[in-house]
Tab-separated table of C-alpha atoms and ligand atoms in Angstrom:
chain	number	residue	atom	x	y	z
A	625	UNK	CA	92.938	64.741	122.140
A	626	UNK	CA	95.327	66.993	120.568
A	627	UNK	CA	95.914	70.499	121.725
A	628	UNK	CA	95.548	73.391	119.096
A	629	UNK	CA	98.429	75.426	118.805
A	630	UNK	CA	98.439	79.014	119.523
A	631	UNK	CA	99.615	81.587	117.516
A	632	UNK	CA	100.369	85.036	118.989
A	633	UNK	CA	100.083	88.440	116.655
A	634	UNK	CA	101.710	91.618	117.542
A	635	UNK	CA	99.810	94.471	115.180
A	636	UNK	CA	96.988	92.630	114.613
A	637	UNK	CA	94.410	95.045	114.430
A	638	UNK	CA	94.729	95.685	110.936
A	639	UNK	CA	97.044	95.436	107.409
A	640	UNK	CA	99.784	92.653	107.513
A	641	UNK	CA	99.027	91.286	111.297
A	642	UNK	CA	95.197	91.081	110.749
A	643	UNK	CA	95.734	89.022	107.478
A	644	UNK	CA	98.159	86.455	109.516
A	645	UNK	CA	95.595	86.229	111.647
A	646	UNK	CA	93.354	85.170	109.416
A	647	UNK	CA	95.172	83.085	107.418
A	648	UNK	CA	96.460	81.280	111.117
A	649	UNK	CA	92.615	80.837	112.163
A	650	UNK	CA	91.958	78.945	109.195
A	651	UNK	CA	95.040	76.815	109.256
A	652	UNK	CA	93.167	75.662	112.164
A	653	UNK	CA	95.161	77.704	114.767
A	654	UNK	CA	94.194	79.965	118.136
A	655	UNK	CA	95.201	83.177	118.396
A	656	UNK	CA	95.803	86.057	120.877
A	657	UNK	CA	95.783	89.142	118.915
A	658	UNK	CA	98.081	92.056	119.948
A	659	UNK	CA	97.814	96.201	119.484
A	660	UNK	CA	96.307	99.034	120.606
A	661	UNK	CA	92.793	99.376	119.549
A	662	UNK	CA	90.536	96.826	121.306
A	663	UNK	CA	87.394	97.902	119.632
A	664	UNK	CA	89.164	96.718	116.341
A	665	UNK	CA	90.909	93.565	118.264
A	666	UNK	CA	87.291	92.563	119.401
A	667	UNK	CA	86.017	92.652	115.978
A	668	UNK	CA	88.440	90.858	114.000
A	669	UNK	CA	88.408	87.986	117.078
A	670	UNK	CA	84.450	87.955	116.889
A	671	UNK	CA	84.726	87.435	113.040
A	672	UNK	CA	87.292	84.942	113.346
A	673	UNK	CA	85.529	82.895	116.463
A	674	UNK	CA	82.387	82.780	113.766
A	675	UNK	CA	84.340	81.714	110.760
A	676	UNK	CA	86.952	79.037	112.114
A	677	UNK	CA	85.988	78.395	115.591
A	678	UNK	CA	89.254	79.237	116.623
A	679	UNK	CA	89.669	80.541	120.249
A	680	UNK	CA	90.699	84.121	119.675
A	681	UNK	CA	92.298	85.852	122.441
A	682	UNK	CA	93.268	89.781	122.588
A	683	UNK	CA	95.623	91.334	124.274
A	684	UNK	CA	95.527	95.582	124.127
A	685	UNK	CA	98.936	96.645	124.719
A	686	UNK	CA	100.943	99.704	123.253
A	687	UNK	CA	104.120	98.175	122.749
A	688	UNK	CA	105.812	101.587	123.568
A	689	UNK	CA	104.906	101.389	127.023
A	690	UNK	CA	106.876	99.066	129.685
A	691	UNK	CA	103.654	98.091	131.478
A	692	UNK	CA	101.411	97.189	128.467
A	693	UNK	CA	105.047	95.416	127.574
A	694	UNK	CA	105.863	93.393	130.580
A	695	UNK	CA	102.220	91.936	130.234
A	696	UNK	CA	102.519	90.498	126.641
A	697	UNK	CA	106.290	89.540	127.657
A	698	UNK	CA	104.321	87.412	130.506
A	699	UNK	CA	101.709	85.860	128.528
A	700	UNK	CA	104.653	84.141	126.058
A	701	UNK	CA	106.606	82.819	129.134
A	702	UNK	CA	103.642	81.478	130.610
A	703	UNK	CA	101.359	80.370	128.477
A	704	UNK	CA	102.559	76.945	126.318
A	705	UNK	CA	100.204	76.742	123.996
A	706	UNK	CA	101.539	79.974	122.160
A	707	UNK	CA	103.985	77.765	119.739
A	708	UNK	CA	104.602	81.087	117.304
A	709	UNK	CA	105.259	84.649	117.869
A	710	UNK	CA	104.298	87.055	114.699
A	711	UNK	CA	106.776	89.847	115.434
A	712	UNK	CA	104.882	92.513	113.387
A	713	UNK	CA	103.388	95.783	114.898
A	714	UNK	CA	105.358	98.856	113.801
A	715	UNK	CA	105.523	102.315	112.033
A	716	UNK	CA	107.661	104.187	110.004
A	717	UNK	CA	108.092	107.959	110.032
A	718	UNK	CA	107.775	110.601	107.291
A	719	UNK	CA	110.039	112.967	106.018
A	720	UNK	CA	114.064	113.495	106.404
A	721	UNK	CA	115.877	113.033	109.749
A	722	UNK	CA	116.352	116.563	110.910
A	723	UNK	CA	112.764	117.024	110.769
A	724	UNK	CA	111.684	114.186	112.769
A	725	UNK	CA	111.195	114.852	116.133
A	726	UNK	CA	113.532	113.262	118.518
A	727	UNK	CA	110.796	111.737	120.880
A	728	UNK	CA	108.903	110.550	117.779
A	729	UNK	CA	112.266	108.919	116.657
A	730	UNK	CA	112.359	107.343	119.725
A	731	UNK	CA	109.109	105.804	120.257
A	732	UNK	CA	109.922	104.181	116.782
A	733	UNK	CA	112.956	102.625	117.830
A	734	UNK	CA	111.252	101.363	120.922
A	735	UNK	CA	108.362	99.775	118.550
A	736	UNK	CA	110.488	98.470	115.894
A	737	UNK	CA	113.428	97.434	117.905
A	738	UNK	CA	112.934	97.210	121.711
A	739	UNK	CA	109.662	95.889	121.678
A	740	UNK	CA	110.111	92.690	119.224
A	741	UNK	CA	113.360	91.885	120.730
A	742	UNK	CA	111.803	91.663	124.001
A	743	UNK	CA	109.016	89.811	123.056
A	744	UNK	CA	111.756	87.502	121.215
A	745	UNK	CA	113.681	86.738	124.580
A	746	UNK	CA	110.416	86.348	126.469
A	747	UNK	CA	109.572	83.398	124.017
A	748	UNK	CA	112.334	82.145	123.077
A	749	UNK	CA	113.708	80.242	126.212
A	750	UNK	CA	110.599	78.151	125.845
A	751	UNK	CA	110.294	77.199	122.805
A	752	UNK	CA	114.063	75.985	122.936
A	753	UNK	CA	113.447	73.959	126.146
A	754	UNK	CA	110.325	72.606	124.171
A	755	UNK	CA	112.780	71.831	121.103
A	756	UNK	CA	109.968	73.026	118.831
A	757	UNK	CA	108.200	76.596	117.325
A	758	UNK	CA	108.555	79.490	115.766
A	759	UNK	CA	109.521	83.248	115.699
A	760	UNK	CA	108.240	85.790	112.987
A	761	UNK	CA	109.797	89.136	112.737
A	762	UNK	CA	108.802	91.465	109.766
A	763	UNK	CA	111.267	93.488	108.845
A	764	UNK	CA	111.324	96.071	105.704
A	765	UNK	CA	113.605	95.812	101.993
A	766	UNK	CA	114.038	99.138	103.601
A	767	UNK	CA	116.808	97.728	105.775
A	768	UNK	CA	118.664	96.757	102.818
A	769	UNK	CA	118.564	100.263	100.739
A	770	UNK	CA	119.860	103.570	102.583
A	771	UNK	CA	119.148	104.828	99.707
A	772	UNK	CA	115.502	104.970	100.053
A	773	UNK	CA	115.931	107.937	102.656
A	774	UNK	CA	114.464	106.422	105.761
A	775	UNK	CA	117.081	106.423	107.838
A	776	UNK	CA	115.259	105.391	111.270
A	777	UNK	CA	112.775	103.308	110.121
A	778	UNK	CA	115.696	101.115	107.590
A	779	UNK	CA	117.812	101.262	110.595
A	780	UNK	CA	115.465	99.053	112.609
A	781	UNK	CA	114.867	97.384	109.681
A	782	UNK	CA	118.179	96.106	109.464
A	783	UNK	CA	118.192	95.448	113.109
A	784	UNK	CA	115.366	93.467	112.537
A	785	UNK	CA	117.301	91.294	109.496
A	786	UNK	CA	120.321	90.495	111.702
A	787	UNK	CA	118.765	89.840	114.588
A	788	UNK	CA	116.603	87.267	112.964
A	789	UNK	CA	119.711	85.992	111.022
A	790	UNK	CA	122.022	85.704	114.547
A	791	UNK	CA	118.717	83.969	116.223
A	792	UNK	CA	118.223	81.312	113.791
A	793	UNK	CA	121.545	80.403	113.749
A	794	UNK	CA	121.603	80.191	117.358
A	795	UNK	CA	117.691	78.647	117.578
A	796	UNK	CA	117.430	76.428	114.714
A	797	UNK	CA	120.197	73.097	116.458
A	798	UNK	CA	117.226	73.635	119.342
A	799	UNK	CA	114.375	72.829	117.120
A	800	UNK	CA	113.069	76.714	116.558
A	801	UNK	CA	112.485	78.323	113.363
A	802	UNK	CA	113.111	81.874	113.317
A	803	UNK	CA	111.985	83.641	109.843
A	804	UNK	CA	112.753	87.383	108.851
A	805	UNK	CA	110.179	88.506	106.173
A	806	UNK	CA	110.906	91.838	104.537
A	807	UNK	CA	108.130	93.155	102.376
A	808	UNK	CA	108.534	95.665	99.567
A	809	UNK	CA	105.843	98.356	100.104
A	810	UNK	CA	102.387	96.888	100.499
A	811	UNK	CA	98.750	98.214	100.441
A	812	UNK	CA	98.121	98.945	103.979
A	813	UNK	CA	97.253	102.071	106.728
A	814	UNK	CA	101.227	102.230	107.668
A	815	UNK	CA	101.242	105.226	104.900
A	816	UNK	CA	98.396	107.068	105.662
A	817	UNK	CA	99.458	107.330	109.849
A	818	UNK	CA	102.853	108.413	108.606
A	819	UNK	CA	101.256	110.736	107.001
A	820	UNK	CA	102.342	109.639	103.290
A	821	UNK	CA	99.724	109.765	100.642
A	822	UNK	CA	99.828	105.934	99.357
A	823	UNK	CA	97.551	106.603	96.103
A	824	UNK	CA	101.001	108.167	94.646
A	825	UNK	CA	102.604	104.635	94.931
A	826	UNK	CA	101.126	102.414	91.861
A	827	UNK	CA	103.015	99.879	92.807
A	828	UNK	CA	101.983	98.939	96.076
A	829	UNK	CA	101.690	94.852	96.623
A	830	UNK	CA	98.341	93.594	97.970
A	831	UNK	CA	98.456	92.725	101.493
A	832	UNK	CA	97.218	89.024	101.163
A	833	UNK	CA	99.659	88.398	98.649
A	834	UNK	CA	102.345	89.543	100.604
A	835	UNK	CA	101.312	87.319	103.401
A	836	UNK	CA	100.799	84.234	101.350
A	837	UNK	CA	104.024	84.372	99.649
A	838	UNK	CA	105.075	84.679	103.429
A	839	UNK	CA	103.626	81.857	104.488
A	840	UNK	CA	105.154	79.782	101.158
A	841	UNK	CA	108.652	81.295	102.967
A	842	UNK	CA	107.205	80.022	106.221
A	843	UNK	CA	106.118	76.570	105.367
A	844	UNK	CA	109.354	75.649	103.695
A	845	UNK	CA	111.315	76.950	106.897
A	846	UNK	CA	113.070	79.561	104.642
A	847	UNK	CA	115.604	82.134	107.343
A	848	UNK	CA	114.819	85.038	105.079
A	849	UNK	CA	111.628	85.807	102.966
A	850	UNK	CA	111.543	88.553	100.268
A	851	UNK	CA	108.090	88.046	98.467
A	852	UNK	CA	108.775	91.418	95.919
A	853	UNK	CA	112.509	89.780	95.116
A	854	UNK	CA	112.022	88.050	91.952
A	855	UNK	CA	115.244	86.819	91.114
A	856	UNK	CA	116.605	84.698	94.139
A	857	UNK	CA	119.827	84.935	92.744
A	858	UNK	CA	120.227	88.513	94.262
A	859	UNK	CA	120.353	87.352	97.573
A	860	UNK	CA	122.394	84.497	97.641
A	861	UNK	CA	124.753	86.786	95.826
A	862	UNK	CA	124.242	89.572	98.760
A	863	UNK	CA	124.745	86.556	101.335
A	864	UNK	CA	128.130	85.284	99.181
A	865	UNK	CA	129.550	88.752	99.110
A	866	UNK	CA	128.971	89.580	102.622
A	867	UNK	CA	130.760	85.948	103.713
A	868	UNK	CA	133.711	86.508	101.155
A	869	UNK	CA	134.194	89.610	103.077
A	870	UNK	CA	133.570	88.417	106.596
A	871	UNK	CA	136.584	85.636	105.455
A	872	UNK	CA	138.889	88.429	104.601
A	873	UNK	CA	138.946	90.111	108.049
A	874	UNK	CA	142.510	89.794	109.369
A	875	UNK	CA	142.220	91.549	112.987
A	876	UNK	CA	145.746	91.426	114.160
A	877	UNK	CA	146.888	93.484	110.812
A	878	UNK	CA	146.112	96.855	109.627
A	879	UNK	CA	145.103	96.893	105.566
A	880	UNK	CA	147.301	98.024	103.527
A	881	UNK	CA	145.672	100.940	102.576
A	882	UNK	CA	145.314	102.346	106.247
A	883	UNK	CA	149.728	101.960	106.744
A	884	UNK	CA	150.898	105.113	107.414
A	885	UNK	CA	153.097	106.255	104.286
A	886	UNK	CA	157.026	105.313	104.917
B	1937	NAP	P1	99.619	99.056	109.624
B	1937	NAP	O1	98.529	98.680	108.685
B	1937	NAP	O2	99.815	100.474	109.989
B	1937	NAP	O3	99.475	98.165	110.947
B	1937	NAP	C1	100.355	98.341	112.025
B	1937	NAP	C2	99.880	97.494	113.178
B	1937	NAP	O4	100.737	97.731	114.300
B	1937	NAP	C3	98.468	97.847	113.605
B	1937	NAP	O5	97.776	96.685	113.997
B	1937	NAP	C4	98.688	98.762	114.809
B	1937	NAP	O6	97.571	98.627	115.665
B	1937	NAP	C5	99.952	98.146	115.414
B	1937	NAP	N1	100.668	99.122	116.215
B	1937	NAP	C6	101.144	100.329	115.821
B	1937	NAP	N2	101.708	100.968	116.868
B	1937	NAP	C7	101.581	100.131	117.947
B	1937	NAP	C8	101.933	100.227	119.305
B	1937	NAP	N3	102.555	101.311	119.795
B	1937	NAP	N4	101.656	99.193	120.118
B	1937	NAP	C9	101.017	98.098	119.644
B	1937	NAP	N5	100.659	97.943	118.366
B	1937	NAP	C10	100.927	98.961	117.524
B	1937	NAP	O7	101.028	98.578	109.039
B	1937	NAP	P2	101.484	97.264	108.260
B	1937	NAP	O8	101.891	97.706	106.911
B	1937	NAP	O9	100.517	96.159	108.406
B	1937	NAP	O10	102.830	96.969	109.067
B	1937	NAP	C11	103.085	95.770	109.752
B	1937	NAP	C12	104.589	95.533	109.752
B	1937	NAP	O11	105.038	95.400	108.411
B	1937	NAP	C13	105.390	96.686	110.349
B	1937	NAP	O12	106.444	96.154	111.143
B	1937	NAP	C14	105.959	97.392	109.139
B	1937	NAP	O13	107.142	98.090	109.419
B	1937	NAP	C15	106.159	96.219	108.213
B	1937	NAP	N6	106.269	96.589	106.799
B	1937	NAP	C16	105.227	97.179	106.151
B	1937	NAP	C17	105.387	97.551	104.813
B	1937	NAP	C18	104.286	98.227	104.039
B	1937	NAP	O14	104.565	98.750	102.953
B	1937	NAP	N7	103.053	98.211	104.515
B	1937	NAP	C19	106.598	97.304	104.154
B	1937	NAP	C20	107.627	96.706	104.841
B	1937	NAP	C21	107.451	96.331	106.155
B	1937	NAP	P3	96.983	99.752	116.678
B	1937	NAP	O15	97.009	101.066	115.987
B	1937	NAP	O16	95.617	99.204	116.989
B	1937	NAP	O17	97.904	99.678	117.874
């Protein structure tokens, strides 16, 4: 008898971590389903149970709060059947920085930050020892563009990018796969609970596209997966540029153009 693997959802309740976890259930996965509203949780899990027979578990946590935390932190060190962690629950904020409130600031950093990374080091011990699974962390192409004028929200965004870059180096010799997906903006509630009207963007992807093309990224073990990038070449060119620099860091000489004039 073979054991079913178990997948485990943060931000399942709805948009991008409700379509993993359908998608998951009917690549003939379990689940435990992560995020705040259990009324929601219980649904999706009934309708899930019904449709694949998968074993559906949830899990009601806020991720902002060290209690509800520490439990889903327990669950991944315990419990070996979870084999992949679906980093996804967050929020963004509206509006420029100096209106954002600093505790509002905060509790986003703590979401899209301090909670995945924890969740990350509760997992990822185990899955090393194990020499096998995965970690899923969704960041944002808003990590990438300052320009865009979401300064908090790109900032963990970025966080999100390096930290899955620096873990896969470290994870994948050990048998892990670590994947960082960054979605353009997609069709989900994240606008609406910011408080951004969504029907102004035409050009929102679909949510089970985005998640497909995610999956394509997953299933051929790609590090980094940009479904709205449609020329490839961008990146590699990103990834060259960023190397050709990191080769031309000389530490034990200032640059030229920082010598004091003679
Ligand atoms: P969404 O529809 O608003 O869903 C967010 C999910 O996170 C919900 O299940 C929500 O559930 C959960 N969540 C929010 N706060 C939480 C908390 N404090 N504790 C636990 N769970 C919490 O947003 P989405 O678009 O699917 O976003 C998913 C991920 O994709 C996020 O990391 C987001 O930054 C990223 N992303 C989205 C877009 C986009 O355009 N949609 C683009 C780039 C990246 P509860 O309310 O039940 O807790």
């Amino acid at each position: 008898m073979t054991t079913r693997s178990t997948v485990l959802i943060t931000g399942a309740s709805t948009g991008i971590g409700a379509t993993y976890a359908e998608r998951f259930a009917h690549r003939g996965h379990d689940l435990v389903l992560v995020a705040r509203d259990e009324a929601r949780l219980q649904a999706l899990a009934a309708r899930l149970r019904a449709q694949t027979g998968a074993a559906v578990d949830i899990l009601a946590a806020d991720l902002t709060q060290p209690g509800d935390l520490a439990a889903v932190e327990a669950r991944l060190r315990e419990d070996t059947r979870i084999d992949t962690l679906i980093n996804n629950a967050g929020a963004t904020l509206a509006g420029p920085f100096i209106d954002q409130a600093t505790d509002d600031v905060a509790r986003l950093v703590a979401l899209n930050t301090t909670a995945l990374v924890r969740l990350a080091s509760a997992i990822a011990p185990r899955l090393a020892q194990a020499g096998t699974g995965a970690i899923v962390n969704i960041g944002s192409v808003v990590g990438l563009a300052p320009e865009f004028g979401m300064s908090v929200y790109g900032a963990t965004k970025a966080f999100v990018l390096f930290l899955s870059q620096g873990l896969s180096l470290e994870l994948a010799p050990k048998g892990v796969y670590v994947q960082a997906v960054l979605p353009a903006g997609t069709r989900t509630e994240i606008w609406e609970r910011a408080g951004i009207d969504a029907s102004a963007m035409p050009d929102l992807m679909e949510v089970g596209a985005l998640v497909d093309a995610a999956l394509v990224g997953f299933d051929r073990r790609e590090p980094v997966t940009l479904p709205a990038l449609h020329d490839a070449a961008h990146w590699d060119a990103l990834d060259a540029a960023r190397r050709g620099l990191i080769a031309d860091l000389r530490q034990a000489h200032v640059a030229q153009r920082y010598r004091a004039a003679a």
